[in-house]
Amino acid sequence: MSDSVGVVKTKFVTFKDDFFFESGRVISQVTVAYETYGTLNEKKDNAILVCHALTGSAHAAGFNREDEQKPGWWDSMIGPGKAFDTNKYFVICSNFLGSCFGTTGPSSIDPHSKKRYALKFPVVTVRDMVKLQKKLVDHLGIEVLHSVAGGSMGGMQALEWGVTFPYATKSIIPIAASAAITPMAISFNAIAKFAIMKDPNWRGGDYYDDVMPTDGLAIARMAGHITYMSDESFHGKFGRRYSAYEGIYDFQGFFEVENYLRYNGYKFTEFYDANTYLYVLKAMDIFDLSYGRNSLKDALRLVTAQSLFITFTSDFLFPPYQTEEIVNLMKEIGQNPQWENIQSDYGHDAFLLEFEVQTGIVRDFLEKVK
Amino acid sequence: MSDSVGVVKTKFVTFKDDFFFESGRVISQVTVAYETYGTLNEKKDNAILVCHALTGSAHAAGFNREDEQKPGWWDSMIGPGKAFDTNKYFVICSNFLGSCFGTTGPSSIDPHSKKRYALKFPVVTVRDMVKLQKKLVDHLGIEVLHSVAGGSMGGMQALEWGVTFPYATKSIIPIAASAAITPMAISFNAIAKFAIMKDPNWRGGDYYDDVMPTDGLAIARMAGHITYMSDESFHGKFGRRYSAYEGIYDFQGFFEVENYLRYNGYKFTEFYDANTYLYVLKAMDIFDLSYGRNSLKDALRLVTAQSLFITFTSDFLFPPYQTEEIVNLMKEIGQNPQWENIQSDYGHDAFLLEFEVQTGIVRDFLEKVK
């Protein structure tokens, strides 16, 4: 595959100094898992940081093994000739703080107690994630990024980069994101949180030496899954098709959409940690770009990077009106954001699926960034 | 209160003959709980059947006790001078088949085994509910109803009445309903179902002599609650307000919307039975007006009643386009349905809340019914 970055190894770096959380908590020896694609040029000015979403990882493109079945989560956007063209750019993706794919999080071993952190891990915020990414970028010897991009919670990180480190990135590309999620989105996350915490196997988060709260985590994922789709995509993908081997009058007979949600819910429990899911949901819930900055407008005054916002018409988890609000405020204060509201039936998942239309938009934007 | 029907007693009738379910199953001695408001005239032609929604009961108006705090679920619409004017009409509301408020359902005692039915109860369909309502109407000596009205699953029943018993009602008023729910609505119900069935206390439905699957049922209700509101009503009612006594960096700190969902979720478990919830969700999922009738268009050919459809713009559980489809098909086959799509931010709950605008529409419609 000439447009693939090929086989890529996940790298790790551990920072020996203390890491201070937004909450005031401190931990030491934070490890970051990350991958890079393409080559950093001599001037070190061609680096782009890509930020992953809720349950993503550092593995954004290519394959970790020759025989890996599925490429990284944004492989359609990262590679030679793609939107994030690895012939031109040095693309970095790191697993965010609090996750369970190599970067320190609730399922990591606390170096002091030699036991897993579980609920002793500090509450993580998007700002914490961004601060750790900055440490990684420093570690790689990069002073100024060409861009920071990401979808969903990755877009929140891109936005936060623009406000927290305006001097360290020339541009930001928040996709399918917002400055704070809606109360409706919080409600979906609440279903997920209660499902996990009410699973008797969760046991206050101390389940690592025993059975996992699999049912709770599966139900949590199912609730999330609904928000990634749209009324249109549910119709298109499933309609009201019923299982071929069950009757509609069978008490436990299921529609195909139910089987799909269940299958993917339980599949998720094979690779994701329940406490981690609670922590990342919390980070998503409490993210508020304006927090401690007087107002959203004042927060946005700090942005000096060029900005490209992308939204999708059928995304009800991060409705386009939220980005419209940001864009309008930025214009009011004399900034010049670019906003593309893409017509799509894929709902929130569109940022992963609508790569063709995004490619043109992102490529043109990155060309113009100075 | 001059516009209240006052204190009303719930009545009961038990039918001695066998009841045949759509599934082919049979049970005997079905009891129906019902209430009536107003007076049946001598010609017995002023009766209106009101059908309740998913978790409703026969108690649609007035008070069951002098000291009851909250009136029946549609008290704003039923009473002297109200939309369903009890000075003119004899209003009947019965608890539907499979529910847990007096009518026979999964939590009832099986007269043969003397034990609760639990999962031995047959799967109930909206057609089964409607057939039992017809028995009640016959029992009351009414040959032709003036109207059958209801919101949500109550609207599905009204629609089914129009198709199953065209000779027995002069009009139908399906509100915030559809001919079959969307796959997205099925998905929300799936979350609810899995939450209950994965609660270890559910024990295959045999929990009546032990602890109730309270957590599962509470989570199920929370999932339902989301679908009754709208993005707008979530913003209006809660915004992103955070609990006054918890910090945003507290792992178990909650937004007000989370506390609200939790409170109402657990409150629900005090009066609703978990198996019953599974059965009524199933009935909602599998309802399809076209089932066994070749097509939706052919099903609608059977309707001879005058029809008034009401929808609400922000209702994403029963989106207005579903009613539009019905109305368009009815017009194609020469019928003359009236459809009012009411601008409202209340989401699906609007059928319970937007009583002022509904009152005018319903009153005028009922006047014209011949």
XYZ file of C-alpha atoms in Angstrom:
740
model
C 0.000 0.000 0.000
C 1.796 3.078 -1.265
C -0.487 5.410 0.698
C 0.162 3.703 4.044
C 2.776 4.702 6.572
C 3.429 0.961 6.845
C 4.537 -0.760 10.031
C 4.981 1.625 12.940
C 6.189 0.981 16.461
C 4.607 2.701 19.434
C 7.278 4.586 21.411
C 7.346 5.466 25.081
C 8.880 8.221 27.146
C 8.750 8.592 30.918
C 9.099 12.018 32.518
C 10.919 11.829 35.817
C 9.661 15.117 37.210
C 6.338 15.517 38.966
C 3.229 16.120 36.921
C 0.827 18.673 38.369
C -2.835 18.155 37.568
C -5.341 20.960 37.152
C -7.046 19.575 40.275
C -3.971 20.270 42.397
C -3.006 16.607 42.611
C 0.522 15.478 41.744
C 1.930 12.197 40.451
C 5.435 11.288 39.391
C 6.954 9.261 36.569
C 4.300 9.851 33.931
C 4.789 7.720 30.845
C 3.511 8.750 27.427
C 2.904 6.308 24.588
C 3.186 7.892 21.146
C 3.663 7.188 17.492
C 5.166 9.332 14.750
C 4.711 9.179 11.004
C 6.847 10.942 8.397
C 10.122 12.759 9.057
C 10.862 15.804 11.178
C 12.687 18.297 8.961
C 15.873 20.084 9.956
C 14.100 23.276 10.959
C 11.700 21.178 13.021
C 8.790 23.197 11.725
C 6.785 20.521 9.937
C 5.314 18.721 12.957
C 1.596 18.157 13.379
C 0.099 16.807 16.581
C -2.969 14.656 16.095
C -5.163 14.131 19.186
C -7.328 11.069 19.642
C -10.909 10.792 20.853
C -12.442 9.226 23.983
C -11.342 5.632 23.542
C -8.593 6.055 20.973
C -4.878 5.470 21.278
C -1.528 6.664 19.953
C -1.969 4.234 17.059
C -3.420 6.666 14.511
C -2.001 5.276 11.264
C -0.323 2.265 9.710
C 0.076 -1.099 11.350
C 1.779 -2.086 14.599
C 2.473 -5.550 13.235
C 2.822 -6.909 9.702
C -0.275 -9.049 10.268
C -2.444 -6.449 12.010
C -5.917 -6.566 10.480
C -7.010 -2.973 11.003
C -4.822 0.103 10.594
C -4.695 2.994 13.102
C -7.855 4.941 13.853
C -7.224 7.821 11.403
C -5.311 5.919 8.731
C -7.636 7.339 6.085
C -6.334 10.817 6.937
C -2.644 10.213 7.740
C -0.118 8.892 5.205
C 1.736 9.677 1.990
C -0.475 11.986 -0.092
C -3.273 11.979 2.466
C -4.814 14.934 4.346
C -1.968 14.853 6.858
C 0.624 14.116 4.193
C 3.543 12.235 5.713
C 5.678 13.145 2.677
C 5.533 16.712 3.983
C 4.688 16.543 7.633
C 5.964 14.820 10.746
C 2.779 13.602 12.407
C 2.732 12.820 16.135
C -0.063 11.092 18.011
C 0.160 10.383 21.723
C -2.151 8.409 23.943
C -3.646 10.986 26.271
C -3.158 11.190 30.014
C -5.554 8.931 31.901
C -6.008 6.454 29.062
C -5.126 2.755 29.097
C -3.007 2.325 25.994
C 0.476 2.971 27.317
C 0.174 6.439 28.824
C -0.192 6.633 32.601
C -3.772 6.302 33.803
C -6.005 4.669 36.429
C -5.029 1.166 35.302
C -1.278 1.919 35.584
C 0.891 0.809 38.482
C 1.435 3.545 41.055
C 5.251 3.602 41.520
C 4.786 4.348 45.211
C 2.278 1.674 46.228
C 3.296 -0.772 43.439
C -0.438 -1.323 42.967
C -2.756 -0.058 40.254
C -3.971 3.468 40.854
C -7.671 2.672 40.290
C -9.702 5.486 41.883
C -6.598 6.907 43.562
C -5.710 8.371 40.189
C -6.403 12.115 40.033
C -9.335 13.325 37.960
C -7.886 14.178 34.539
C -8.904 17.180 32.486
C -8.417 18.022 28.829
C -5.990 20.709 30.012
C -3.962 18.041 31.799
C -3.875 15.994 28.610
C -2.702 18.999 26.620
C -0.014 19.872 29.169
C 1.394 16.358 28.920
C 1.339 16.564 25.121
C 3.351 19.778 25.396
C 5.969 17.923 27.442
C 6.189 15.322 24.688
C 6.525 17.983 21.990
C 9.307 19.636 24.041
C 10.957 16.237 24.445
C 10.959 15.833 20.659
C 12.729 19.183 20.371
C 9.860 20.920 18.616
C 9.256 24.557 19.552
C 6.334 25.361 17.324
C 3.905 22.862 15.788
C 2.581 23.384 12.304
C -0.818 22.293 13.572
C -2.776 20.485 16.270
C -5.745 18.536 14.965
C -8.287 16.100 16.292
C -11.909 14.977 16.248
C -14.395 14.788 19.124
C -12.419 14.896 22.385
C -9.372 15.221 20.124
C -10.910 18.429 18.822
C -11.362 19.654 22.377
C -7.637 19.116 22.858
C -6.847 21.027 19.652
C -9.000 23.900 20.889
C -7.379 23.834 24.314
C -3.934 23.881 22.659
C -4.886 27.102 20.915
C -5.725 28.747 24.224
C -3.122 27.223 26.581
C -0.125 27.255 24.246
C -0.810 29.956 21.653
C 2.921 30.408 21.039
C 3.490 26.722 20.368
C 1.252 25.998 17.393
C 0.673 27.853 14.146
C -2.746 26.370 13.649
C -5.505 24.289 15.184
C -8.070 22.007 13.549
C -10.886 21.119 15.967
C -13.250 18.662 14.269
C -16.688 17.631 15.564
C -15.859 19.273 18.871
C -17.042 22.057 21.143
C -15.950 24.302 23.995
C -18.098 22.262 26.421
C -20.466 19.366 25.818
C -24.232 19.771 26.074
C -26.265 18.633 29.102
C -27.746 15.987 26.822
C -24.270 14.621 26.109
C -23.560 14.648 29.856
C -26.727 12.584 30.295
C -25.553 9.903 27.898
C -22.279 9.759 29.790
C -24.247 9.502 33.035
C -25.956 6.339 31.779
C -22.505 4.925 31.019
C -21.091 5.906 34.396
C -23.995 4.480 36.391
C -23.931 1.277 34.335
C -20.287 0.707 35.290
C -20.480 1.851 38.901
C -23.628 -0.198 39.600
C -22.081 -3.357 38.202
C -21.316 -5.343 41.396
C -18.018 -6.433 39.856
C -16.837 -2.827 39.735
C -16.339 -2.881 43.516
C -15.413 0.765 43.895
C -12.853 0.390 41.123
C -10.858 -2.378 42.821
C -11.557 -5.153 40.364
C -8.129 -5.652 38.836
C -7.323 -8.852 40.685
C -10.755 -10.286 40.070
C -13.610 -10.265 37.569
C -14.010 -7.127 35.424
C -17.300 -5.184 35.467
C -17.883 -6.415 31.922
C -21.654 -6.002 31.778
C -21.538 -2.440 33.057
C -18.785 -1.462 30.655
C -20.570 -3.103 27.725
C -23.781 -1.190 28.484
C -21.738 2.004 28.873
C -20.268 1.475 25.431
C -23.714 0.796 23.950
C -24.955 4.134 25.278
C -21.922 5.825 23.747
C -22.468 4.051 20.458
C -25.901 5.635 20.049
C -24.371 9.097 20.264
C -21.807 8.358 17.564
C -24.503 7.646 15.015
C -27.541 9.561 13.795
C -31.180 8.861 13.122
C -30.236 8.680 9.432
C -27.307 6.320 9.892
C -29.369 4.026 12.129
C -31.968 3.837 9.376
C -29.354 3.258 6.702
C -27.323 0.680 8.593
C -30.039 -1.324 10.350
C -33.556 -0.165 9.681
C -35.947 -2.399 11.617
C -34.351 -5.666 10.455
C -34.967 -8.470 12.898
C -32.633 -11.341 13.770
C -33.030 -14.187 11.308
C -33.172 -16.880 13.991
C -35.455 -15.264 16.537
C -39.164 -14.468 16.425
C -40.674 -11.093 17.174
C -42.791 -12.778 19.873
C -39.708 -14.278 21.558
C -39.118 -12.447 24.798
C -35.384 -12.419 24.133
C -35.583 -11.998 20.375
C -33.557 -9.066 19.114
C -33.485 -6.578 16.297
C -30.227 -6.511 14.367
C -29.400 -3.116 15.824
C -29.656 -4.609 19.309
C -27.336 -7.472 18.417
C -24.906 -5.015 16.884
C -24.845 -2.822 19.997
C -24.429 -5.835 22.250
C -21.664 -7.352 20.130
C -19.698 -4.114 20.008
C -20.381 -3.364 23.650
C -18.829 -6.623 24.790
C -16.050 -6.466 22.212
C -15.074 -3.137 23.764
C -14.620 -4.782 27.169
C -11.885 -6.993 25.702
C -9.522 -4.072 25.263
C -10.763 -1.186 27.384
C -10.532 -0.677 31.119
C -13.677 0.257 33.049
C -12.079 2.760 35.446
C -10.350 4.416 32.512
C -13.682 4.801 30.794
C -15.063 6.555 33.883
C -12.069 8.905 33.935
C -12.217 9.838 30.270
C -15.978 10.405 30.439
C -15.361 12.681 33.399
C -12.725 14.597 31.421
C -15.177 15.008 28.570
C -17.981 16.125 30.888
C -15.997 18.744 32.789
C -14.095 20.196 29.825
C -15.048 23.842 29.527
C -12.753 26.082 27.508
C -13.998 29.117 29.425
C -13.314 27.645 32.885
C -11.099 30.021 34.865
C -10.924 32.367 31.878
C -13.876 34.654 32.638
C -15.851 33.788 29.507
C -15.648 31.771 26.340
C -15.032 34.986 24.444
C -12.122 35.898 26.712
C -10.697 32.376 26.415
C -10.789 32.690 22.650
C -8.946 36.038 22.789
C -5.834 33.996 23.626
C -5.948 32.128 20.315
C -3.312 33.363 17.870
C -3.195 30.242 15.707
C -4.982 30.037 12.389
C -8.037 27.871 12.888
C -10.061 25.447 10.831
C -13.271 24.120 12.386
C -15.104 21.174 10.858
C -18.562 19.962 11.897
C -21.093 17.522 10.479
C -24.753 18.323 9.969
C -26.157 15.155 11.612
C -23.808 15.176 14.633
C -26.118 15.470 17.649
C -23.391 14.762 20.224
C -21.417 17.824 19.146
C -24.071 19.821 17.314
C -22.718 22.290 14.725
C -24.383 25.207 16.551
C -21.750 24.847 19.265
C -18.954 25.465 16.778
C -20.960 28.242 15.176
C -20.989 29.979 18.556
C -17.201 29.727 18.833
C -16.700 30.943 15.273
C -19.030 33.902 15.793
C -17.232 34.915 18.979
C -13.855 34.660 17.233
C -15.083 36.895 14.425
C -16.388 39.412 16.954
C -12.894 39.725 18.415
C -11.291 40.152 15.016
C -10.093 36.627 14.367
C -10.507 34.841 11.080
C -11.603 31.261 11.716
C -12.518 28.953 8.845
C -15.579 26.796 9.483
C -16.797 23.970 7.260
C -20.129 22.363 8.165
C -20.114 19.156 6.144
C -23.395 17.629 5.023
C -23.281 14.061 6.303
C -25.665 11.395 7.571
C -23.000 9.628 9.632
C -23.562 11.636 12.806
C -20.620 12.163 15.121
C -18.738 9.224 13.563
C -18.426 11.295 10.389
C -15.044 12.621 11.514
C -13.723 9.073 11.095
C -15.714 8.213 7.977
C -16.018 11.317 5.802
C -12.322 11.386 4.937
C -12.646 12.379 1.274
C -14.281 15.743 1.827
C -12.140 16.383 4.912
C -8.962 15.619 2.959
C -9.412 18.495 0.536
C -10.349 20.949 3.256
C -7.524 19.973 5.630
C -4.882 19.783 2.909
C -5.705 23.263 1.586
C -5.764 24.708 5.090
C -2.403 23.183 6.069
C -0.858 24.575 2.859
C -1.915 28.093 3.819
C -0.653 27.924 7.413
C 2.374 30.165 7.888
C -61.029 23.000 41.548
C -63.892 23.464 39.135
C -61.904 22.162 36.184
C -60.999 18.889 37.912
C -62.897 15.642 37.654
C -62.318 15.412 41.405
C -61.873 12.161 43.280
C -62.103 9.119 41.046
C -61.942 5.443 41.905
C -60.141 2.961 39.697
C -62.512 0.171 38.639
C -61.736 -3.393 37.700
C -63.304 -5.992 35.465
C -62.178 -9.579 34.962
C -63.025 -11.415 31.757
C -63.610 -15.081 32.370
C -63.026 -16.243 28.817
C -59.585 -16.962 27.381
C -57.565 -14.133 25.942
C -55.699 -14.972 22.747
C -52.476 -13.083 22.179
C -51.144 -12.121 18.774
C -48.255 -14.497 19.504
C -50.592 -17.476 19.679
C -50.354 -17.743 23.448
C -53.479 -17.893 25.607
C -54.184 -16.881 29.195
C -57.425 -16.830 31.125
C -59.036 -14.473 33.600
C -57.603 -11.209 32.343
C -58.343 -8.279 34.614
C -58.515 -4.701 33.354
C -58.093 -1.655 35.590
C -59.865 1.433 34.256
C -61.187 4.822 35.203
C -64.000 6.849 33.689
C -64.673 10.581 33.805
C -67.909 12.317 32.838
C -71.209 10.603 32.056
C -72.142 8.180 29.314
C -75.202 9.582 27.547
C -78.305 7.591 26.767
C -77.347 6.974 23.155
C -73.936 5.845 24.384
C -72.279 7.802 21.617
C -70.192 10.276 23.641
C -67.412 7.937 24.838
C -63.748 8.681 24.245
C -61.046 6.141 24.977
C -57.761 7.648 26.136
C -54.702 5.384 25.886
C -51.697 5.766 28.154
C -48.005 5.692 27.306
C -45.205 3.261 28.236
C -45.280 3.581 32.022
C -48.675 5.194 32.511
C -51.783 3.844 34.176
C -55.557 4.047 34.076
C -55.319 7.077 36.347
C -55.474 9.780 33.686
C -57.322 12.543 35.538
C -58.433 13.720 38.953
C -57.318 12.211 42.232
C -57.604 8.692 43.569
C -57.621 9.994 47.142
C -58.604 13.327 48.666
C -54.992 13.840 49.749
C -53.271 12.665 46.566
C -50.547 15.170 45.675
C -50.428 14.778 41.914
C -53.446 14.328 39.671
C -53.655 11.731 36.876
C -51.137 11.819 34.029
C -53.299 13.785 31.549
C -55.280 15.897 34.006
C -54.389 19.024 32.052
C -56.315 17.615 29.097
C -59.241 15.790 30.745
C -61.916 17.552 32.827
C -64.789 20.022 32.717
C -64.071 22.524 29.937
C -60.777 20.899 29.023
C -59.675 19.374 25.700
C -61.502 16.148 26.539
C -64.436 17.960 28.088
C -66.085 15.773 30.700
C -69.172 17.961 30.561
C -69.723 16.562 27.094
C -67.805 13.329 26.869
C -67.521 10.108 28.797
C -63.774 9.531 28.972
C -62.390 6.054 29.589
C -58.786 5.192 30.349
C -57.661 1.626 30.963
C -54.304 0.317 32.089
C -53.015 -1.625 29.116
C -52.409 -5.355 28.954
C -48.994 -6.290 30.336
C -48.716 -3.296 32.666
C -48.412 -3.386 36.436
C -51.136 -1.019 37.576
C -54.083 -3.343 37.967
C -54.382 -4.898 34.526
C -52.968 -8.407 34.107
C -49.256 -8.457 33.316
C -45.972 -10.214 34.128
C -46.165 -9.220 37.800
C -49.700 -10.639 38.190
C -50.474 -13.985 39.789
C -51.009 -16.775 37.270
C -54.345 -18.341 38.354
C -53.041 -21.790 37.384
C -49.673 -21.831 39.145
C -50.685 -19.333 41.856
C -47.289 -17.726 41.298
C -46.382 -14.545 39.488
C -46.135 -14.978 35.738
C -42.716 -13.280 35.422
C -41.235 -14.373 32.073
C -43.952 -16.987 31.586
C -46.206 -14.113 30.572
C -46.730 -13.986 26.797
C -45.046 -11.220 24.837
C -47.641 -8.448 24.565
C -48.204 -6.373 21.446
C -50.002 -3.090 20.911
C -52.638 -5.098 19.029
C -53.156 -7.242 22.120
C -53.596 -4.083 24.201
C -56.126 -2.721 21.756
C -58.061 -6.010 21.635
C -58.375 -5.964 25.422
C -59.536 -2.340 25.317
C -62.226 -3.397 22.844
C -63.440 -6.008 25.339
C -63.696 -3.289 27.958
C -65.591 -0.984 25.616
C -67.981 -3.858 24.797
C -68.377 -4.528 28.508
C -69.393 -0.885 29.021
C -72.084 -1.360 26.363
C -70.502 1.063 23.900
C -70.738 0.126 20.233
C -68.989 3.071 18.659
C -66.524 5.395 20.366
C -66.490 9.089 19.584
C -62.722 8.949 19.577
C -59.597 7.064 20.626
C -56.711 9.311 21.648
C -53.287 8.952 23.168
C -49.691 10.122 23.164
C -46.525 8.130 22.520
C -47.364 4.418 22.889
C -50.897 5.687 23.576
C -50.826 7.171 20.089
C -49.731 3.829 18.668
C -52.812 2.305 20.286
C -55.040 5.013 18.802
C -53.560 4.291 15.376
C -54.008 0.536 15.818
C -57.639 1.104 16.856
C -58.239 2.859 13.557
C -56.965 -0.151 11.632
C -58.164 -3.082 13.779
C -61.610 -1.748 14.698
C -62.561 0.762 12.001
C -66.258 0.215 12.693
C -65.903 0.923 16.414
C -64.548 4.471 16.533
C -65.558 7.606 14.709
C -62.142 9.202 15.108
C -58.569 8.669 16.205
C -56.061 11.116 17.683
C -52.516 9.697 17.621
C -50.158 12.168 19.304
C -46.331 12.019 19.232
C -46.585 8.528 17.802
C -45.657 6.549 14.727
C -46.460 3.373 12.819
C -43.181 1.817 14.043
C -40.361 3.256 16.124
C -36.992 4.104 14.588
C -33.912 1.888 14.970
C -32.460 4.652 17.128
C -35.430 4.397 19.503
C -34.958 0.610 19.559
C -31.348 1.264 20.568
C -32.342 3.356 23.553
C -34.713 0.600 24.604
C -31.870 -1.896 24.160
C -29.771 0.004 26.714
C -32.709 -0.203 29.110
C -33.269 -3.896 28.495
C -29.619 -4.844 28.917
C -29.342 -2.717 32.057
C -32.196 -4.680 33.663
C -31.272 -8.122 32.408
C -27.616 -7.732 33.396
C -28.489 -6.673 36.926
C -27.638 -9.817 38.939
C -30.779 -9.235 41.000
C -32.950 -9.695 37.935
C -32.235 -13.458 38.017
C -34.036 -14.325 34.804
C -37.070 -12.409 36.017
C -37.562 -14.456 39.197
C -36.866 -11.728 41.699
C -40.297 -11.242 43.250
C -39.515 -13.071 46.483
C -36.161 -11.364 46.869
C -34.337 -8.118 46.051
C -35.551 -6.155 43.021
C -33.113 -5.348 40.174
C -33.291 -1.745 41.287
C -30.024 -0.508 39.769
C -30.787 -1.987 36.363
C -34.308 -0.573 36.341
C -33.071 2.857 37.455
C -30.505 2.956 34.634
C -33.175 1.791 32.200
C -35.381 4.665 33.251
C -32.512 7.147 32.917
C -31.968 6.035 29.328
C -35.657 6.503 28.661
C -35.634 9.905 30.291
C -33.107 11.204 27.767
C -35.448 10.337 24.915
C -38.364 12.209 26.473
C -36.469 15.486 26.436
C -34.651 17.425 23.742
C -31.338 19.184 23.329
C -33.244 22.441 23.903
C -35.068 21.290 27.024
C -31.853 19.884 28.517
C -30.258 23.294 28.002
C -33.240 25.116 29.434
C -33.775 22.870 32.424
C -30.185 22.127 33.470
C -27.549 23.732 31.311
C -24.141 22.715 32.664
C -24.956 23.557 36.297
C -22.851 21.573 38.728
C -23.855 20.236 42.137
C -23.389 22.880 44.788
C -21.677 20.526 47.244
C -19.318 18.690 44.931
C -16.224 19.818 43.070
C -15.633 19.331 39.385
C -12.403 17.500 40.256
C -14.256 15.080 42.557
C -14.368 11.698 40.894
C -17.953 11.232 42.029
C -19.015 14.848 41.673
C -22.106 15.279 39.532
C -23.744 17.786 37.258
C -27.288 18.655 38.226
C -28.611 16.826 35.200
C -26.895 13.661 36.447
C -28.414 14.004 39.886
C -31.805 14.600 38.316
C -31.578 11.480 36.153
C -30.394 9.403 39.078
C -33.090 10.683 41.413
C -35.860 10.034 38.929
C -34.375 6.720 37.883
C -34.483 5.370 41.429
C -37.830 6.992 42.190
C -39.231 5.027 39.251
C -38.150 1.737 40.850
C -40.416 2.461 43.816
C -43.554 2.004 41.745
C -42.636 0.163 38.566
C -41.888 -3.493 38.031
C -38.729 -4.462 36.129
C -40.208 -7.374 34.154
C -43.141 -5.192 33.196
C -40.741 -2.597 31.867
C -39.080 -5.240 29.690
C -42.471 -6.313 28.344
C -43.723 -2.832 27.532
C -40.421 -1.912 25.847
C -40.761 -5.061 23.775
C -44.310 -4.071 22.806
C -43.055 -0.643 21.768
C -40.151 -2.120 19.785
C -42.148 -4.672 17.824
C -45.186 -2.501 17.112
C -45.479 -2.155 13.364
C -48.819 -1.045 11.963
C -47.991 -2.688 8.643
C -47.146 -6.098 10.134
C -49.253 -8.778 8.468
C -51.019 -6.134 6.391
C -48.766 -6.134 3.321
C -47.665 -2.515 3.640
C -48.220 0.570 5.718
C -50.291 2.006 2.894
C -52.511 -1.078 2.819
C -52.860 -1.000 6.615
C -54.006 2.603 6.407
C -56.620 1.728 3.756
C -58.597 0.126 6.601
C -58.951 3.430 8.456
C -62.424 4.906 8.142
C -62.263 7.129 11.232
C -61.582 10.833 10.986
C -58.011 11.385 12.107
C -56.074 14.090 13.893
C -52.304 13.636 14.164
C -50.236 15.822 16.473
C -46.426 15.916 16.553
C -43.831 18.170 18.175
C -40.893 19.684 16.331
C -38.205 18.734 18.884
C -39.435 15.161 19.464
C -36.527 12.945 18.412
C -38.021 9.729 19.809
C -41.033 9.999 17.523
C -39.764 12.402 14.881
C -42.486 14.320 12.998
C -41.302 12.895 9.661
C -42.767 9.544 10.721
C -46.226 11.053 11.039
C -45.709 13.001 7.839
C -45.172 9.685 6.067
C -48.458 8.316 7.440
C -50.334 11.482 6.531
C -48.940 11.493 2.998
C -49.912 7.858 2.468
C -53.421 8.552 3.781
C -53.816 11.437 1.364
C -52.609 9.254 -1.512
C -55.435 6.814 -0.813
C -58.028 9.559 -0.645
C -58.294 10.050 3.108
C -58.387 13.422 4.781
C -56.128 13.363 7.860
C -55.471 16.505 9.887
C -51.858 16.930 11.011
C -50.599 19.577 13.412
C -46.833 19.783 13.919
C -46.504 21.915 17.043
C -43.418 24.054 17.569
C -42.094 23.028 20.973
C -38.758 22.682 22.757
C -40.054 20.028 25.163
C -39.165 17.054 22.971
C -41.301 13.945 23.285
C -42.608 15.057 26.694
C -44.453 17.863 24.920
C -47.587 15.708 24.627
C -47.859 15.943 28.419
C -46.735 19.557 28.739
C -48.029 21.528 25.761
C -51.646 21.265 26.819
C -52.756 24.775 25.888
C -52.096 24.523 22.168
C -53.309 20.906 22.108
C -56.539 21.889 23.840
C -57.696 24.154 21.032
C -56.765 21.680 18.332
C -58.314 18.638 20.022
C -61.489 20.473 21.076
C -62.159 21.762 17.557
C -61.467 18.346 16.067
C -63.790 16.516 18.483
C -66.562 19.040 17.712
C -66.353 18.219 14.021
C -66.377 14.435 14.437
C -69.612 12.938 13.182
